[in-house]
Coordinates of C-alpha atoms in Angstrom, one line a residue:
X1036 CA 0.0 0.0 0.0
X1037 CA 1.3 3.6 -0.5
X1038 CA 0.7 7.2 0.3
X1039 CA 1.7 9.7 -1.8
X1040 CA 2.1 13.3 -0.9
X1041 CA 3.5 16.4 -1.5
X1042 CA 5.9 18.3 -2.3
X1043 CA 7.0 15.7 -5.2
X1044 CA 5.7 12.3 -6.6
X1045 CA 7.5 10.9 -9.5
X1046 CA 7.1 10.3 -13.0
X1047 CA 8.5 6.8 -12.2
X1048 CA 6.7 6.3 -8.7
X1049 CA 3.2 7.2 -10.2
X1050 CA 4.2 4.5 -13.0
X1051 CA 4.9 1.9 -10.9
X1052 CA 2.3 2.3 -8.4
X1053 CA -0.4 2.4 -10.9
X1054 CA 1.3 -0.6 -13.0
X1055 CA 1.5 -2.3 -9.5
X1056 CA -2.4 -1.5 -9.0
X1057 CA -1.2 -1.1 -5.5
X1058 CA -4.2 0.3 -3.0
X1059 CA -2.9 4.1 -3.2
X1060 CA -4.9 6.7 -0.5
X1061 CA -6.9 8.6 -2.1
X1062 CA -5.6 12.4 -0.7
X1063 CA -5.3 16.0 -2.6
X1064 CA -2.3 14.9 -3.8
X1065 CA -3.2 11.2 -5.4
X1066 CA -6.6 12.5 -6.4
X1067 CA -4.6 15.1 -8.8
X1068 CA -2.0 12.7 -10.5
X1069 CA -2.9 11.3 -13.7
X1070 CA -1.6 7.8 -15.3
X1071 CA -2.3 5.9 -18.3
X1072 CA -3.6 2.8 -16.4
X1073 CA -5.0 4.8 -13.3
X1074 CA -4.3 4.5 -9.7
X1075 CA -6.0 2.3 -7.7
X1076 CA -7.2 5.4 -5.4
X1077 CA -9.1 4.3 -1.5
X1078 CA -11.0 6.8 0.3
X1079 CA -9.2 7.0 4.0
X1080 CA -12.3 4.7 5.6
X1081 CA -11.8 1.8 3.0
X1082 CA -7.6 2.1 3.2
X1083 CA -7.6 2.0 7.0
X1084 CA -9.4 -0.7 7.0
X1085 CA -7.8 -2.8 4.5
X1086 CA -4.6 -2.4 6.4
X1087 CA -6.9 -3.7 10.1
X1088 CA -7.3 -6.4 7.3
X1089 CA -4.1 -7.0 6.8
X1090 CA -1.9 -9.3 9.1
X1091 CA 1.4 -8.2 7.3
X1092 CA 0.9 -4.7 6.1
X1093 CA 3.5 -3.6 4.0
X1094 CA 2.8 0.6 3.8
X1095 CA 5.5 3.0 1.4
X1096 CA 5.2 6.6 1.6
X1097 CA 7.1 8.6 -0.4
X1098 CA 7.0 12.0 1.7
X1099 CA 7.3 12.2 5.5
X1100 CA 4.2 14.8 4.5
X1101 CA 2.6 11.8 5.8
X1102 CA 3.7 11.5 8.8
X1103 CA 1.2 13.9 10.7
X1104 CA -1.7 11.4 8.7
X1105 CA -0.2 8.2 9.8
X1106 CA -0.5 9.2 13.4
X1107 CA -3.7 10.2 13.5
X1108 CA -5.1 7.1 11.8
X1109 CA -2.9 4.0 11.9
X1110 CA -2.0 4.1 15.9
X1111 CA -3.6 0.2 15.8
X1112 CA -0.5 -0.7 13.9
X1113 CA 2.4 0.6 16.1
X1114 CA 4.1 2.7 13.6
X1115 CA 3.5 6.1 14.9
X1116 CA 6.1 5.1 17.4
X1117 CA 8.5 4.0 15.6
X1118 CA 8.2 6.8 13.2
X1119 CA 8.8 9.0 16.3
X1120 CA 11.8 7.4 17.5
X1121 CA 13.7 7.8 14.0
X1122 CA 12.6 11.0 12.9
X1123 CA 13.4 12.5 16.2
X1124 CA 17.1 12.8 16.0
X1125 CA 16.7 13.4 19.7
X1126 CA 14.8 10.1 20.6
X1127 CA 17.1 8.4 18.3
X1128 CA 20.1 9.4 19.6
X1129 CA 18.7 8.1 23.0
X1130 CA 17.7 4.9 21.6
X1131 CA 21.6 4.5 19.8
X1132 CA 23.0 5.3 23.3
X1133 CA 23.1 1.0 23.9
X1134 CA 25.5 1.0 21.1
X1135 CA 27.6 4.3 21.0
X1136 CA 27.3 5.0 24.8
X1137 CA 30.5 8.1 24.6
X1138 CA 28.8 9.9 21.8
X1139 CA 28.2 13.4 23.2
X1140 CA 24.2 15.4 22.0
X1141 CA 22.0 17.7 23.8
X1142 CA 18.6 19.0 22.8
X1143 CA 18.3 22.9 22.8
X1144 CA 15.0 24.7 22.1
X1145 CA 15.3 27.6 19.3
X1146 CA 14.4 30.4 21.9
X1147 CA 17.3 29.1 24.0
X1148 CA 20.0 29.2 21.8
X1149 CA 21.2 32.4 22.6
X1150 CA 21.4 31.4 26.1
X1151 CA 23.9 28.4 24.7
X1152 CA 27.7 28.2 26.3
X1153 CA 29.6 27.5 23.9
X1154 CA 32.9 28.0 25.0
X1155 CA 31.8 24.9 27.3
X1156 CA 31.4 22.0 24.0
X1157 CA 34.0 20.3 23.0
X1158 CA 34.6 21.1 19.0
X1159 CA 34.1 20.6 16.4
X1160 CA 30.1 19.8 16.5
X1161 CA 26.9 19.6 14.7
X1162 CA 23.8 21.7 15.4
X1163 CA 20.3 21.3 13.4
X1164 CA 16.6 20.7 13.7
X1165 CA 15.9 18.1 16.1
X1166 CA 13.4 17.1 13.1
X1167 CA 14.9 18.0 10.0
X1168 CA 14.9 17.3 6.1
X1169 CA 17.3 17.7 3.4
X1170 CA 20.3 19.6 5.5
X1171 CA 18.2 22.6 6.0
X1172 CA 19.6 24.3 8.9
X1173 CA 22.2 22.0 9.7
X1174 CA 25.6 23.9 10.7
X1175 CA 29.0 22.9 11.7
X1176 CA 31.1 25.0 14.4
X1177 CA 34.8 24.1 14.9
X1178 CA 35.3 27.4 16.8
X1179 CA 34.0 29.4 19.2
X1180 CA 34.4 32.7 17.2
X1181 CA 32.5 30.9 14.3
X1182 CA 29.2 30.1 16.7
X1183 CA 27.9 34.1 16.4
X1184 CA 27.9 33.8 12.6
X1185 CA 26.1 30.1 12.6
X1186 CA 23.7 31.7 15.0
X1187 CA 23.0 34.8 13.0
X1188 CA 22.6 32.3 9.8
X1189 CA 19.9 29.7 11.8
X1190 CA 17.9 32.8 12.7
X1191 CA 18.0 33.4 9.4
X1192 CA 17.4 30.0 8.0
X1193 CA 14.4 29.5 10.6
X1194 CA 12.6 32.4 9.3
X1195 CA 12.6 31.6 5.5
X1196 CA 12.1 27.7 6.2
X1197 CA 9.4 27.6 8.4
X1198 CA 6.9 27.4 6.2
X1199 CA 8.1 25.1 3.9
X1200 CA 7.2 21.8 5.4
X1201 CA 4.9 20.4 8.2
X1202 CA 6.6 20.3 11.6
X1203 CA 6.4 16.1 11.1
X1204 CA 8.8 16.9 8.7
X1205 CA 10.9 19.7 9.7
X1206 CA 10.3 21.8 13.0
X1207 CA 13.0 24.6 13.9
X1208 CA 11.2 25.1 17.3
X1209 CA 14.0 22.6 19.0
X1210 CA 18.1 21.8 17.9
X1211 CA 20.1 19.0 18.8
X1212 CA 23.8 19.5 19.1
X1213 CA 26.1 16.6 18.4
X1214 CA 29.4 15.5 18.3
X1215 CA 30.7 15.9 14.9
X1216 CA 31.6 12.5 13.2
X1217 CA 34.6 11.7 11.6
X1218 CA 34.2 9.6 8.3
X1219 CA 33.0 9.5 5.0
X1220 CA 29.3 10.0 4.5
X1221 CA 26.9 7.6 2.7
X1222 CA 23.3 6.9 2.4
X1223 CA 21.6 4.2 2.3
X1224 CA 17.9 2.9 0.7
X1225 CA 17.0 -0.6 2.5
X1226 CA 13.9 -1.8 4.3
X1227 CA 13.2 -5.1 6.8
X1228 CA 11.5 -7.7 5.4
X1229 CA 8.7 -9.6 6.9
X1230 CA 11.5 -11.6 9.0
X1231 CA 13.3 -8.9 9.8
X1232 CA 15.7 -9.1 8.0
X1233 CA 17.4 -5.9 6.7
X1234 CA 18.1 -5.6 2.8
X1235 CA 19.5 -2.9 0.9
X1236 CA 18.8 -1.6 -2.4
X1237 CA 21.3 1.1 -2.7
X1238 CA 24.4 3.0 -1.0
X1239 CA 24.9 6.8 -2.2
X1240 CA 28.7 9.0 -1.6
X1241 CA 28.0 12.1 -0.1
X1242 CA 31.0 14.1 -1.3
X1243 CA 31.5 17.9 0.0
X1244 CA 33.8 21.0 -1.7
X1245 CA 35.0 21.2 1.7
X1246 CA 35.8 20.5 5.4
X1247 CA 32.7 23.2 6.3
X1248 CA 30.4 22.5 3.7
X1249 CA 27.3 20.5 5.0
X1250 CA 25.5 21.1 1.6
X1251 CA 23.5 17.7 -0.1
X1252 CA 24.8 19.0 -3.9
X1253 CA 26.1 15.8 -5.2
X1254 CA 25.9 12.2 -4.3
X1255 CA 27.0 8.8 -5.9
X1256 CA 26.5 5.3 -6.0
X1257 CA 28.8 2.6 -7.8
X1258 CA 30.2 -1.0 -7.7
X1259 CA 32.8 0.1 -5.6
X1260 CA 30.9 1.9 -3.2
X1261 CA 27.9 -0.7 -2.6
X1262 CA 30.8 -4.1 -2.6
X1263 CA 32.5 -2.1 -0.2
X1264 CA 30.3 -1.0 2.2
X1265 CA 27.6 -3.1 2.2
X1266 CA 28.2 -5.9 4.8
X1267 CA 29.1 -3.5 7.5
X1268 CA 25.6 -1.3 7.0
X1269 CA 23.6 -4.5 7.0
X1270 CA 25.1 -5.3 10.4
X1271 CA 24.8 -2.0 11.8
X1272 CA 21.1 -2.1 10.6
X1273 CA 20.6 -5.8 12.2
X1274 CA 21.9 -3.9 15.9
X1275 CA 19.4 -1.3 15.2
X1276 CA 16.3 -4.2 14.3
X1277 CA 17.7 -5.2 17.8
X1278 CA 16.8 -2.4 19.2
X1279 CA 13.3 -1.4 17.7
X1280 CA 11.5 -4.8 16.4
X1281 CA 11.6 -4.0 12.4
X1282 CA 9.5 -5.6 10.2
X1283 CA 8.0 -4.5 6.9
X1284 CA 9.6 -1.0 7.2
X1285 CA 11.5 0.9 4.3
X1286 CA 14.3 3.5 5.9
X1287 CA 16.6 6.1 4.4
X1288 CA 19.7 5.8 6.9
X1289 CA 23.0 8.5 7.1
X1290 CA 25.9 7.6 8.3
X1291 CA 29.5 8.0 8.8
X1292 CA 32.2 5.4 8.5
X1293 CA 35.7 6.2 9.7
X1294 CA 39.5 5.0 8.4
X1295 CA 39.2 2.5 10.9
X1296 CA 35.6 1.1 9.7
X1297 CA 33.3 2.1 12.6
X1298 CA 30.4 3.2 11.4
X1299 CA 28.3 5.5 13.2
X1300 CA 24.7 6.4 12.3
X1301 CA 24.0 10.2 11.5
X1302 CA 20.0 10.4 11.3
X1303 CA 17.3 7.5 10.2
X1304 CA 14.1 8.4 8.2
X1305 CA 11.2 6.1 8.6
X1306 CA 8.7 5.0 5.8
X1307 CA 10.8 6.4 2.8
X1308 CA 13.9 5.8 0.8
X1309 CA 15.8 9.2 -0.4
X1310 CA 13.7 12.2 -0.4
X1311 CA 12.3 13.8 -3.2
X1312 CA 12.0 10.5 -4.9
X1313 CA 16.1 10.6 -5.4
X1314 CA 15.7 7.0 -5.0
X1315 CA 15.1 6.6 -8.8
X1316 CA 18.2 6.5 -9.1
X1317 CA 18.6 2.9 -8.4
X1318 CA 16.6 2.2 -11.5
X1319 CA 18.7 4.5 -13.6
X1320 CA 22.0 2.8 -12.3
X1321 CA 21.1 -0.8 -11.8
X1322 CA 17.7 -1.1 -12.7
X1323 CA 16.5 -1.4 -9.4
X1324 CA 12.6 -0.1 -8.3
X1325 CA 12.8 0.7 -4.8
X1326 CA 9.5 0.9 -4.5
X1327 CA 8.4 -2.6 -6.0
X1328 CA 11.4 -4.2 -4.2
X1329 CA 9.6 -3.1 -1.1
X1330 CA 6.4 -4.1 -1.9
X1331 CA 7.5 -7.4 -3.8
X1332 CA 10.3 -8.1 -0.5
X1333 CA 13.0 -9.1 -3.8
X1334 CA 16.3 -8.4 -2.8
X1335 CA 19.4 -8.1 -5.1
X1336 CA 20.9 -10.4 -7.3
X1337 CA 24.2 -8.0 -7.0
X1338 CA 26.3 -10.2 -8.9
X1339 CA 24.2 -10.1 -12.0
X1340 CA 23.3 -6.5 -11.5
X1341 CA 26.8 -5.5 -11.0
X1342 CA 28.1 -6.8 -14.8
X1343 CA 29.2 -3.9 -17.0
X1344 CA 29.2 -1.2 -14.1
X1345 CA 33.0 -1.4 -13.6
X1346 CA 34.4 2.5 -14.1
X1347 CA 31.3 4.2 -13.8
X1348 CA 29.3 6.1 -11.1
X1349 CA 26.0 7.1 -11.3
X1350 CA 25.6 10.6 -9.7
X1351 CA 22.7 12.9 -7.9
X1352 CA 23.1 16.3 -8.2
X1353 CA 21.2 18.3 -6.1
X1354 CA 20.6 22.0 -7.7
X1355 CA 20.6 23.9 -4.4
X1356 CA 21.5 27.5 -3.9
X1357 CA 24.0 29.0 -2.3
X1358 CA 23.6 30.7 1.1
X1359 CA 24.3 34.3 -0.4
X1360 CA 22.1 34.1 -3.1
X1361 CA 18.3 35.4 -2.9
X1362 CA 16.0 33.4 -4.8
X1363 CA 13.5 36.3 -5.0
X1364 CA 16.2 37.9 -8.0
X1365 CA 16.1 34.8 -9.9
X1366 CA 14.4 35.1 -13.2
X1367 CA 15.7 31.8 -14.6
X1368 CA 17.4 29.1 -14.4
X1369 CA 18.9 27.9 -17.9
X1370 CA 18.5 24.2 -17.6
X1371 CA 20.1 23.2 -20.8
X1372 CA 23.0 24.8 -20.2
X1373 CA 23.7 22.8 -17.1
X1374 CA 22.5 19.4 -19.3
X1375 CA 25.3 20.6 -21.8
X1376 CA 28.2 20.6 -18.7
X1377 CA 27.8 16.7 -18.2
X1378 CA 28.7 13.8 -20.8
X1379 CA 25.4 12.0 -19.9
X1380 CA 22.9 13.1 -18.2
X1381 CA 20.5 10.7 -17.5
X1382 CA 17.2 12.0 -16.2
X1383 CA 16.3 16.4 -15.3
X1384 CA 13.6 17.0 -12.4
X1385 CA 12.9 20.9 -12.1
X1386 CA 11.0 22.4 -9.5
X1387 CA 9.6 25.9 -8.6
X1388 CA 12.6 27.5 -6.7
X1389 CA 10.4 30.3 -5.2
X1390 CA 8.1 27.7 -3.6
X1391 CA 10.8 24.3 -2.3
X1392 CA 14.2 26.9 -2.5
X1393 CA 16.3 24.6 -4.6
X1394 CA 16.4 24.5 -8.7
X1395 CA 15.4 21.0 -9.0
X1396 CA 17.9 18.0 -9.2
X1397 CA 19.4 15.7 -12.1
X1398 CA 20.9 12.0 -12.5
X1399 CA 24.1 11.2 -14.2
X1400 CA 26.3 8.4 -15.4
X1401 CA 29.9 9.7 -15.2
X1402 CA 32.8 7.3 -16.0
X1403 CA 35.7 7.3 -13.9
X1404 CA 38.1 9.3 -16.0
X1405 CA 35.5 12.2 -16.7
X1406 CA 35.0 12.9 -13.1
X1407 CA 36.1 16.6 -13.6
X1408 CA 32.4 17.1 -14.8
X1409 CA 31.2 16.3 -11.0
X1410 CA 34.0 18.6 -9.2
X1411 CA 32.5 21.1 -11.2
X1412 CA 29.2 21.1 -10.1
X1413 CA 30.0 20.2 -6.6
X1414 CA 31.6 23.7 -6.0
X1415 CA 29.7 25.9 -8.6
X1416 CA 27.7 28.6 -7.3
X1417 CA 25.2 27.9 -9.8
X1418 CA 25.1 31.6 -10.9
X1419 CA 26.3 30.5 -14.5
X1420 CA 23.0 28.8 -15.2
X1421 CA 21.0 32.2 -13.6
X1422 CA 19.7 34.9 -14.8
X1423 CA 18.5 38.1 -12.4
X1424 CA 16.0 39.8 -12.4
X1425 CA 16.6 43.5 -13.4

């Protein structure tokens, strides 16, 4: 079963859901998407109570839009709770404190901040929403003459985010500050089956311009990254299915692993693989549908999937906007210019900058020897694809 909701469903997602004739609730959002074969839409009375129906439920929604829905309705089925303990990065930090018991948070509120000695943490750290999406607000401090600044710039953030999403999804009204974690960054698409058995459909690269920059502008996924890494997130998501009992339940997990392996979760979001339905990608790459994966509980044949990928990445490239740059002056955003900068672009997704604050986002298939193309992008400004207002 799946909910669909704003702020973006897919071409791909609405494709497979209505080729899937999966039960699809029937909100503002479903109602208004059209598809050759049609969506098997259920008013909320008949999809609650195919799911009491249901012994195994298995529920996908692609936007933690949802979240605020699910609560109110499904509380029979236990997953408002678990929702809760993931998506607060609070509660989940408590929960992880059986496993990392020296890592070092604290929950602030946003009218307390000021109040906040910073002198007194040790450096460098991590402050952002306790309930956050997509790196919006998230700063790092690695001095204490740098907090002022990050302060002036969340006061900032807060006010021209707030509106954005539903506080389910991002509220600014409390921070968490953490211990910053040393590593390289990855995310990860997997889901427990009805076992509970934890199986992962795809491992992303985030990749940063530089030591400060906690921007989500490009990401990547490859043989080399998945055959890699792999074995040590599926054990670190079997002590976490310790933890919480996990069954039927699709995750998008952060994390850090370190020179010396240890791996060290960063946030986990519940009911959804990557945002924005960034997931795609897996299709595009390896031919992989998240979504029916789920649905269907298959799990990767990597071997066979893996033939022909050697020397290539498949990359996500978020078109986000610099802190300096005020969307309000945009006039336009030259797409095809930016299509023209890459050897292959794979698939283009725009979206209304004015309304989400980012330009939209695009796939890509780089080889291995044309990776200038991605160091580009990673620490353009974007302004050669703008044109102001004026």
């Amino acid at each position: 079963m799946i909910i669909l909701d704003h702020p973006y469903v897919s071409e791909f997602l609405k494709d497979t859901a209505a080729e899937l004739q999966i039960p699809v609730l029937k909100n503002e959002m479903a109602a208004g998407l059209k598809t050759e074969k049609g969506l098997r839409l259920l008013e909320e009375a008949g999809f609650i109570e195919l799911i009491k129906e249901k012994d195994e439920c298995l529920l996908y929604s692609n936007s933690e839009n949802s979240i605020g829905w699910i609560s109110e309705n499904l509380g029979f089925t236990g997953l408002p709770e678990k929702i809760e303990l993931f998506k607060n990065k609070i509660k989940f930090r408590e929960l992880l404190e059986r496993i990392y018991p020296e890592f070092y948070f604290q929950g602030v509120e946003f009218e307390k901040l000021d109040e906040i000695r910073v002198e007194e943490i040790e450096k460098p750290f991590i402050i952002k929403p306790a309930v956050g999406f997509f790196s919006l607000g998230v700063h790092k401090v690695s001095t204490n003459k740098e907090w002022d600044s990050v302060l002036k710039s969340i006061k900032a953030e807060v006010e021209e985010i707030r509106e954005l999403y539903p506080v389910q999804v991002l509220d600014v009204g409390k921070f968490i500050i953490e211990g910053n974690i040393e590593g390289e960054e990855f995310a990860v698409d997997a889901y427990f089956n009805n076992q509970g058995k934890p199986v992962v459909l795809n491992i992303f690269k985030h990749i940063f311009s530089s030591e400060n920059d906690v921007s989500d502008r490009v990401y990547f996924t490859s043989k080399t990254v998945i055959e890699t890494h792999r074995e040590a997130v599926e054990d670190l998501l079997k002590e976490i299915g310790k933890l919480v009992e996990l069954r039927n339940f699709p995750l998008h997990i952060e994390l850090r692993i370190g020179e010396d392996r240890r791996i060290q979760p960063i946030e986990l979001n519940p009911m959804r693989f990557a945002g924005w339905c960034t997931t795609d990608i897996a299709y595009f790459a390896y031919g992989i549908n998240t979504y029916r994966y789920f649905l269907e509980q298959l799990e990767p044949d990597w071997k066979k999937i893996f033939a022909g990928k050697e020397g290539k990445s498949f990359c996500l490239v978020l078109l986000n906007r610099p802190a300096d740059l005020n969307l309000k002056e945009v006039k336009a955003f030259d797409y095809e210019k930016l299509l023209s900068d890459f050897e292959k672009p794979m698939e283009l997704r725009t979206v209304d900058h004015e309304k989400y604050g980012f330009f939209g986002y695009m796939f890509t298939e780089t080889r291995d020897n044309g990776w200038s193309e991605i160091e580009r992008i990673l620490k353009s400004d974007l302004k050669k694809y703008i044109t102001f207002k004026g």
